[in-house]
mmCIF file of C-alpha atoms and ligand atoms in Angstrom:
data_model
loop_
_atom_site.group_PDB
_atom_site.id
_atom_site.type_symbol
_atom_site.label_atom_id
_atom_site.label_comp_id
_atom_site.label_asym_id
_atom_site.label_seq_id
_atom_site.Cartn_x
_atom_site.Cartn_y
_atom_site.Cartn_z
ATOM 1 C CA MET A 290 -158.412 149.425 -19.237
ATOM 2 C CA GLY A 291 -156.046 147.212 -21.193
ATOM 3 C CA ILE A 292 -157.511 144.660 -23.744
ATOM 4 C CA PHE A 293 -156.975 141.783 -21.433
ATOM 5 C CA SER A 294 -159.021 143.325 -18.490
ATOM 6 C CA LEU A 295 -161.579 144.080 -20.909
ATOM 7 C CA LEU A 296 -161.559 140.322 -22.107
ATOM 8 C CA LYS A 297 -161.821 139.237 -18.504
ATOM 9 C CA LYS A 298 -164.709 141.436 -18.098
ATOM 10 C CA LYS A 299 -166.515 140.061 -20.997
ATOM 11 C CA HIS A 300 -165.906 136.751 -20.838
ATOM 12 C CA SER A 301 -165.866 134.357 -17.870
ATOM 13 C CA GLU A 302 -162.938 132.561 -19.074
ATOM 14 C CA SER A 303 -160.069 134.929 -19.203
ATOM 15 C CA VAL A 304 -157.198 134.956 -21.880
ATOM 16 C CA LEU A 305 -153.702 135.106 -20.135
ATOM 17 C CA PRO A 306 -151.655 137.611 -22.001
ATOM 18 C CA GLU A 307 -148.535 135.888 -21.311
ATOM 19 C CA LYS A 308 -149.917 132.712 -23.032
ATOM 20 C CA LEU A 309 -151.486 134.576 -25.926
ATOM 21 C CA PRO A 310 -150.061 132.968 -29.068
ATOM 22 C CA GLU A 311 -147.694 135.308 -31.230
ATOM 23 C CA HIS A 312 -148.635 133.669 -34.458
ATOM 24 C CA ILE A 313 -151.975 131.808 -34.968
ATOM 25 C CA ALA A 314 -152.948 129.744 -38.065
ATOM 26 C CA PHE A 315 -156.279 128.637 -39.349
ATOM 27 C CA ILE A 316 -157.340 126.032 -41.744
ATOM 28 C CA MET A 317 -160.645 127.482 -43.016
ATOM 29 C CA ASP A 318 -162.618 124.438 -43.750
ATOM 30 C CA GLY A 319 -166.323 123.701 -44.246
ATOM 31 C CA ASN A 320 -167.477 126.462 -46.595
ATOM 32 C CA GLY A 321 -168.904 123.890 -49.044
ATOM 33 C CA ARG A 322 -170.902 121.788 -46.419
ATOM 34 C CA TRP A 323 -172.173 125.044 -44.963
ATOM 35 C CA ALA A 324 -173.648 125.939 -48.169
ATOM 36 C CA LYS A 325 -174.933 122.530 -48.779
ATOM 37 C CA LYS A 326 -176.732 122.390 -45.663
ATOM 38 C CA ARG A 327 -178.739 125.482 -46.632
ATOM 39 C CA GLY A 328 -179.278 124.080 -50.159
ATOM 40 C CA LEU A 329 -177.074 126.658 -51.583
ATOM 41 C CA ALA A 330 -174.234 126.302 -54.173
ATOM 42 C CA ARG A 331 -170.689 125.620 -52.681
ATOM 43 C CA THR A 332 -169.651 128.862 -53.866
ATOM 44 C CA ALA A 333 -172.014 130.695 -51.513
ATOM 45 C CA GLY A 334 -170.264 129.147 -48.649
ATOM 46 C CA HIS A 335 -167.063 130.702 -50.008
ATOM 47 C CA THR A 336 -168.576 134.221 -50.259
ATOM 48 C CA GLN A 337 -169.514 133.843 -46.580
ATOM 49 C CA GLY A 338 -166.353 132.216 -45.570
ATOM 50 C CA ALA A 339 -164.462 135.174 -47.110
ATOM 51 C CA LYS A 340 -166.328 137.526 -44.807
ATOM 52 C CA VAL A 341 -165.442 135.482 -41.773
ATOM 53 C CA PHE A 342 -161.892 135.359 -42.763
ATOM 54 C CA ARG A 343 -161.666 139.135 -42.520
ATOM 55 C CA THR A 344 -163.607 139.244 -39.057
ATOM 56 C CA ILE A 345 -161.331 136.565 -37.578
ATOM 57 C CA ALA A 346 -157.867 137.814 -38.969
ATOM 58 C CA GLU A 347 -158.806 141.217 -37.754
ATOM 59 C CA GLY A 348 -160.289 140.091 -34.455
ATOM 60 C CA CYS A 349 -156.800 138.262 -33.807
ATOM 61 C CA PHE A 350 -154.822 141.343 -34.493
ATOM 62 C CA GLU A 351 -156.987 143.401 -32.195
ATOM 63 C CA LEU A 352 -156.453 140.754 -29.371
ATOM 64 C CA GLY A 353 -152.771 141.236 -29.586
ATOM 65 C CA ILE A 354 -151.664 138.359 -31.995
ATOM 66 C CA LYS A 355 -148.922 139.488 -34.085
ATOM 67 C CA ALA A 356 -149.120 136.995 -37.053
ATOM 68 C CA VAL A 357 -152.105 135.425 -38.617
ATOM 69 C CA THR A 358 -151.736 132.876 -41.512
ATOM 70 C CA VAL A 359 -154.970 131.516 -43.088
ATOM 71 C CA TYR A 360 -155.082 128.631 -45.549
ATOM 72 C CA ALA A 361 -157.120 129.944 -48.483
ATOM 73 C CA PHE A 362 -156.268 127.678 -51.220
ATOM 74 C CA SER A 363 -154.178 124.529 -51.463
ATOM 75 C CA THR A 364 -151.930 123.424 -54.219
ATOM 76 C CA GLU A 365 -154.417 120.258 -54.383
ATOM 77 C CA ASN A 366 -157.530 122.545 -54.586
ATOM 78 C CA TRP A 367 -157.103 122.908 -58.363
ATOM 79 C CA LYS A 368 -158.510 119.446 -58.543
ATOM 80 C CA ARG A 369 -162.089 121.230 -57.865
ATOM 81 C CA PRO A 370 -164.456 121.868 -60.645
ATOM 82 C CA LYS A 371 -163.443 124.955 -62.675
ATOM 83 C CA GLU A 372 -166.644 127.111 -61.569
ATOM 84 C CA GLU A 373 -165.626 126.564 -57.950
ATOM 85 C CA VAL A 374 -161.972 127.500 -58.627
ATOM 86 C CA ASP A 375 -163.093 130.422 -60.459
ATOM 87 C CA ALA A 376 -165.305 131.618 -57.823
ATOM 88 C CA ILE A 377 -162.671 131.482 -55.132
ATOM 89 C CA MET A 378 -160.462 133.224 -57.356
ATOM 90 C CA LEU A 379 -162.859 136.111 -57.990
ATOM 91 C CA LEU A 380 -163.294 136.151 -54.234
ATOM 92 C CA LEU A 381 -159.613 136.951 -53.940
ATOM 93 C CA GLU A 382 -159.826 139.835 -56.575
ATOM 94 C CA GLN A 383 -162.750 141.275 -54.742
ATOM 95 C CA TYR A 384 -160.763 141.152 -51.410
ATOM 96 C CA MET A 385 -157.450 142.598 -53.231
ATOM 97 C CA THR A 386 -159.679 145.558 -54.528
ATOM 98 C CA GLU A 387 -161.293 146.132 -51.223
ATOM 99 C CA ARG A 388 -157.843 146.016 -49.275
ATOM 100 C CA LEU A 389 -156.447 148.428 -51.776
ATOM 101 C CA SER A 390 -159.088 150.942 -51.551
ATOM 102 C CA GLU A 391 -159.182 151.064 -47.914
ATOM 103 C CA ASP A 392 -155.464 150.875 -47.013
ATOM 104 C CA ASP A 393 -155.828 149.460 -43.546
ATOM 105 C CA ALA A 394 -152.543 150.339 -41.812
ATOM 106 C CA ARG A 395 -153.108 147.873 -38.962
ATOM 107 C CA TYR A 396 -151.350 144.934 -40.745
ATOM 108 C CA LYS A 397 -149.237 143.981 -43.652
ATOM 109 C CA LEU A 398 -150.311 141.250 -45.970
ATOM 110 C CA ARG A 399 -147.977 138.531 -47.535
ATOM 111 C CA PHE A 400 -149.223 135.794 -50.087
ATOM 112 C CA ILE A 401 -147.538 132.479 -49.309
ATOM 113 C CA GLY A 402 -147.412 129.955 -51.994
ATOM 114 C CA ASP A 403 -146.456 129.294 -55.516
ATOM 115 C CA GLU A 404 -147.189 132.601 -56.882
ATOM 116 C CA SER A 405 -146.123 131.536 -60.567
ATOM 117 C CA VAL A 406 -149.632 130.765 -61.492
ATOM 118 C CA PHE A 407 -150.917 134.249 -60.636
ATOM 119 C CA VAL A 408 -150.116 136.550 -63.727
ATOM 120 C CA GLY A 409 -150.943 139.893 -65.276
ATOM 121 C CA GLU A 410 -153.102 142.178 -63.168
ATOM 122 C CA THR A 411 -153.797 139.568 -60.502
ATOM 123 C CA HIS A 412 -150.073 139.484 -59.894
ATOM 124 C CA GLU A 413 -149.636 142.851 -59.911
ATOM 125 C CA LYS A 414 -152.297 143.496 -57.369
ATOM 126 C CA MET A 415 -150.710 140.955 -55.201
ATOM 127 C CA LYS A 416 -147.321 142.707 -55.349
ATOM 128 C CA ARG A 417 -149.106 146.200 -54.518
ATOM 129 C CA ILE A 418 -150.940 145.053 -51.356
ATOM 130 C CA GLU A 419 -147.635 143.406 -50.013
ATOM 131 C CA ALA A 420 -145.831 146.562 -50.431
ATOM 132 C CA LEU A 421 -148.365 148.397 -48.294
ATOM 133 C CA ASN A 422 -147.729 149.276 -44.686
ATOM 134 C CA PRO A 423 -144.070 147.698 -44.565
ATOM 135 C CA LYS A 424 -143.617 148.909 -41.005
ATOM 136 C CA ALA A 425 -146.979 147.448 -39.490
ATOM 137 C CA GLU A 426 -146.263 145.081 -36.553
ATOM 138 C CA ASN A 427 -148.840 142.743 -37.491
ATOM 139 C CA THR A 428 -148.660 140.299 -40.337
ATOM 140 C CA LEU A 429 -151.285 138.416 -42.266
ATOM 141 C CA TYR A 430 -150.026 135.499 -44.436
ATOM 142 C CA ILE A 431 -152.730 134.393 -46.829
ATOM 143 C CA ALA A 432 -151.688 130.968 -48.155
ATOM 144 C CA LEU A 433 -152.588 130.664 -51.759
ATOM 145 C CA ASN A 434 -151.726 127.700 -54.095
ATOM 146 C CA TYR A 435 -149.818 126.719 -51.118
ATOM 147 C CA GLY A 436 -148.627 123.273 -50.170
ATOM 148 C CA GLY A 437 -146.308 122.471 -47.136
ATOM 149 C CA ARG A 438 -144.202 120.007 -49.002
ATOM 150 C CA ALA A 439 -143.983 122.415 -52.071
ATOM 151 C CA GLU A 440 -142.750 125.201 -49.460
ATOM 152 C CA ILE A 441 -139.889 122.703 -48.178
ATOM 153 C CA CYS A 442 -138.990 121.926 -51.645
ATOM 154 C CA HIS A 443 -138.890 125.613 -52.412
ATOM 155 C CA ALA A 444 -136.756 126.573 -49.702
ATOM 156 C CA VAL A 445 -134.222 123.774 -50.362
ATOM 157 C CA ASN A 446 -134.127 124.819 -54.211
ATOM 158 C CA ILE A 447 -133.157 128.389 -52.920
ATOM 159 C CA LEU A 448 -130.309 126.767 -50.921
ATOM 160 C CA ILE A 449 -129.258 124.628 -54.000
ATOM 161 C CA SER A 450 -128.995 127.970 -56.019
ATOM 162 C CA GLU A 451 -127.077 129.519 -53.253
ATOM 163 C CA GLY A 452 -124.494 126.655 -53.540
ATOM 164 C CA LYS A 453 -125.198 124.880 -50.615
ATOM 165 C CA THR A 454 -124.351 121.248 -50.217
ATOM 166 C CA SER A 455 -125.053 120.631 -46.797
ATOM 167 C CA ILE A 456 -127.893 122.398 -44.846
ATOM 168 C CA THR A 457 -129.362 122.842 -41.418
ATOM 169 C CA GLU A 458 -132.694 123.283 -39.829
ATOM 170 C CA ASP A 459 -132.083 126.952 -39.619
ATOM 171 C CA ASP A 460 -131.254 127.184 -43.352
ATOM 172 C CA ILE A 461 -134.674 125.957 -44.311
ATOM 173 C CA SER A 462 -136.434 128.012 -41.394
ATOM 174 C CA SER A 463 -134.948 131.052 -42.595
ATOM 175 C CA ARG A 464 -135.962 130.476 -46.295
ATOM 176 C CA ILE A 465 -139.745 129.449 -45.874
ATOM 177 C CA TYR A 466 -142.512 131.832 -46.694
ATOM 178 C CA THR A 467 -143.291 132.798 -42.890
ATOM 179 C CA SER A 468 -139.518 133.075 -42.149
ATOM 180 C CA ALA A 469 -140.225 136.628 -40.557
ATOM 181 C CA SER A 470 -142.621 135.242 -37.916
ATOM 182 C CA PRO A 471 -142.023 132.622 -35.355
ATOM 183 C CA ASP A 472 -143.569 129.273 -36.093
ATOM 184 C CA PRO A 473 -147.229 129.103 -35.297
ATOM 185 C CA ASP A 474 -148.110 128.460 -31.678
ATOM 186 C CA LEU A 475 -151.678 127.338 -32.479
ATOM 187 C CA ILE A 476 -153.183 125.878 -35.477
ATOM 188 C CA ILE A 477 -156.903 125.633 -35.572
ATOM 189 C CA ARG A 478 -158.922 123.594 -38.203
ATOM 190 C CA THR A 479 -162.544 124.272 -38.563
ATOM 191 C CA GLY A 480 -164.971 121.885 -40.350
ATOM 192 C CA GLY A 481 -164.415 118.864 -38.170
ATOM 193 C CA ASP A 482 -161.583 116.868 -39.951
ATOM 194 C CA VAL A 483 -158.687 115.776 -38.285
ATOM 195 C CA ARG A 484 -155.862 116.189 -40.506
ATOM 196 C CA ILE A 485 -153.271 118.947 -41.536
ATOM 197 C CA SER A 486 -153.943 118.700 -45.346
ATOM 198 C CA ASN A 487 -150.408 119.867 -46.369
ATOM 199 C CA PHE A 488 -150.487 123.041 -44.407
ATOM 200 C CA LEU A 489 -147.343 124.559 -42.685
ATOM 201 C CA MET A 490 -145.594 121.108 -42.431
ATOM 202 C CA TRP A 491 -142.518 122.419 -41.562
ATOM 203 C CA GLN A 492 -143.563 125.153 -39.272
ATOM 204 C CA SER A 493 -146.008 122.904 -37.150
ATOM 205 C CA ALA A 494 -143.486 120.744 -35.511
ATOM 206 C CA TYR A 495 -144.386 121.963 -32.211
ATOM 207 C CA SER A 496 -147.714 123.899 -32.682
ATOM 208 C CA GLU A 497 -150.601 123.249 -30.713
ATOM 209 C CA LEU A 498 -153.284 121.796 -32.662
ATOM 210 C CA TRP A 499 -157.068 122.433 -32.320
ATOM 211 C CA PHE A 500 -159.941 120.800 -34.291
ATOM 212 C CA THR A 501 -163.435 122.252 -34.196
ATOM 213 C CA PRO A 502 -166.521 121.074 -35.764
ATOM 214 C CA THR A 503 -167.719 124.483 -36.381
ATOM 215 C CA LEU A 504 -167.865 124.842 -40.134
ATOM 216 C CA TRP A 505 -165.745 127.995 -41.138
ATOM 217 C CA PRO A 506 -168.547 130.363 -42.156
ATOM 218 C CA ASP A 507 -170.125 129.731 -38.713
ATOM 219 C CA PHE A 508 -166.718 130.444 -36.922
ATOM 220 C CA THR A 509 -166.750 133.379 -34.415
ATOM 221 C CA MET A 510 -164.278 135.497 -32.456
ATOM 222 C CA ASP A 511 -166.041 134.180 -29.470
ATOM 223 C CA GLU A 512 -165.105 130.794 -30.131
ATOM 224 C CA VAL A 513 -161.634 131.887 -31.020
ATOM 225 C CA ARG A 514 -161.519 133.426 -27.307
ATOM 226 C CA ARG A 515 -162.691 130.097 -25.883
ATOM 227 C CA ILE A 516 -159.917 128.123 -27.715
ATOM 228 C CA LEU A 517 -157.401 130.812 -26.607
ATOM 229 C CA SER A 518 -158.461 130.148 -23.087
ATOM 230 C CA SER A 519 -157.970 126.582 -23.423
ATOM 231 C CA PHE A 520 -154.655 127.195 -25.341
ATOM 232 C CA GLY A 521 -153.410 129.199 -22.381
ATOM 233 C CA CYS A 522 -153.627 126.299 -20.113
ATOM 234 C CA ARG A 523 -151.656 123.951 -22.215
ATOM 235 C CA GLU A 524 -148.237 123.009 -21.201
ATOM 236 C CA ARG A 525 -145.761 123.153 -24.074
ATOM 237 C CA ARG A 526 -142.815 121.131 -23.376
ATOM 238 C CA PHE A 527 -140.889 121.125 -26.554
ATOM 239 C CA GLY A 528 -139.600 117.797 -25.711
ATOM 240 C CA GLY A 529 -138.396 119.023 -22.388
ATOM 241 C CA LEU A 530 -139.835 118.026 -19.100
ATOM 242 C CA GLY A 531 -141.998 121.172 -18.425
ATOM 243 C CA LYS A 532 -142.792 122.303 -15.108
HETATM 244 C C1 IPE B 890 -162.605 125.261 -47.373
HETATM 245 O O1 IPE B 890 -163.923 124.796 -47.473
HETATM 246 C C2 IPE B 890 -162.126 126.504 -48.389
HETATM 247 C C3 IPE B 890 -161.264 126.015 -49.518
HETATM 248 C C4 IPE B 890 -160.639 124.665 -49.373
HETATM 249 C C5 IPE B 890 -160.946 126.750 -50.692
HETATM 250 P P1 IPE B 890 -164.197 123.552 -48.432
HETATM 251 O O2 IPE B 890 -164.532 124.100 -49.767
HETATM 252 O O3 IPE B 890 -163.126 122.489 -48.297
HETATM 253 O O4 IPE B 890 -165.503 123.077 -47.535
HETATM 254 P P2 IPE B 890 -166.024 121.713 -47.484
HETATM 255 O O5 IPE B 890 -164.791 120.865 -46.580
HETATM 256 O O6 IPE B 890 -166.111 121.019 -48.752
HETATM 257 O O7 IPE B 890 -167.295 121.744 -46.369
HETATM 258 C C1 IPE B 891 -157.833 122.531 -46.780
HETATM 259 O O1 IPE B 891 -159.137 121.970 -46.888
HETATM 260 C C2 IPE B 891 -157.427 123.447 -47.575
HETATM 261 C C3 IPE B 891 -157.967 124.975 -47.324
HETATM 262 C C4 IPE B 891 -158.644 124.992 -46.318
HETATM 263 C C5 IPE B 891 -157.544 125.839 -48.327
HETATM 264 P P1 IPE B 891 -159.363 120.992 -47.956
HETATM 265 O O2 IPE B 891 -160.923 120.836 -47.833
HETATM 266 O O3 IPE B 891 -158.921 121.086 -49.168
HETATM 267 O O4 IPE B 891 -158.879 119.392 -47.276
HETATM 268 P P2 IPE B 891 -159.238 118.197 -47.464
HETATM 269 O O5 IPE B 891 -159.278 117.648 -48.908
HETATM 270 O O6 IPE B 891 -160.353 117.732 -46.599
HETATM 271 O O7 IPE B 891 -158.102 117.183 -46.683
HETATM 272 MG MG1 MG B 892 -162.852 121.020 -47.188
#
């Protein structure tokens, strides 16, 4: 029995295979509020959020989605207190250590964002992880020190260094960090805020957007499946007239 029949059996709302996103992206927001609600330090929310990140990313691959992008740390998140930033970076280190020891071949990983702030052993680990499973058909993009505007500037600077004096949309699309994957079909933001917060500015031109009040550490694959059912019913017209 195929995965989609299984999904239909398990869930009353079915996910239509032909409408499954090829690329899904998540703004993983709400960790701090989740912790605050429980009287915990914000960092406890990030710890829980890191666990949920793995469940969701791997769950999406199991459904048959080829590319998953998660927003882990923005170029603006450095404004936060040092203890919080340090705690997030420690979680990154722990995740990378886990990933290197298990060598899960189901997907390859790409860090997207300005890597120049990551040096020494951390940077070396990032590169080692990116080199794993080059042939895996699934890709997990982790946006770290990422800003959508910075990404566009980065792409344009590459074009300038190549000597271009006039550029096309395709030139930018082929130099952004996610150029190996199609633009995200669906972007989901948890945490209840209805904004993009500098995420995938270029790629989101025709993405479907979904905002849920669920805080990221409470987010589940059940909710993803429900969102996917609804996504499957949306008509994407890309400026045309549709059906
Ligand atoms: C998202 O959760 C994680 C990061 C931005 C690193 P937040 O930490 O922004 O949680 P809230 O929005 O304050 O609840
Ligand atoms: C967006 O969340 C960034 C990440 C989820 C990593 P923020 O919490 O930083 O966004 P704002 O400040 O509420 O817009
Ligand atoms: Mg937030």
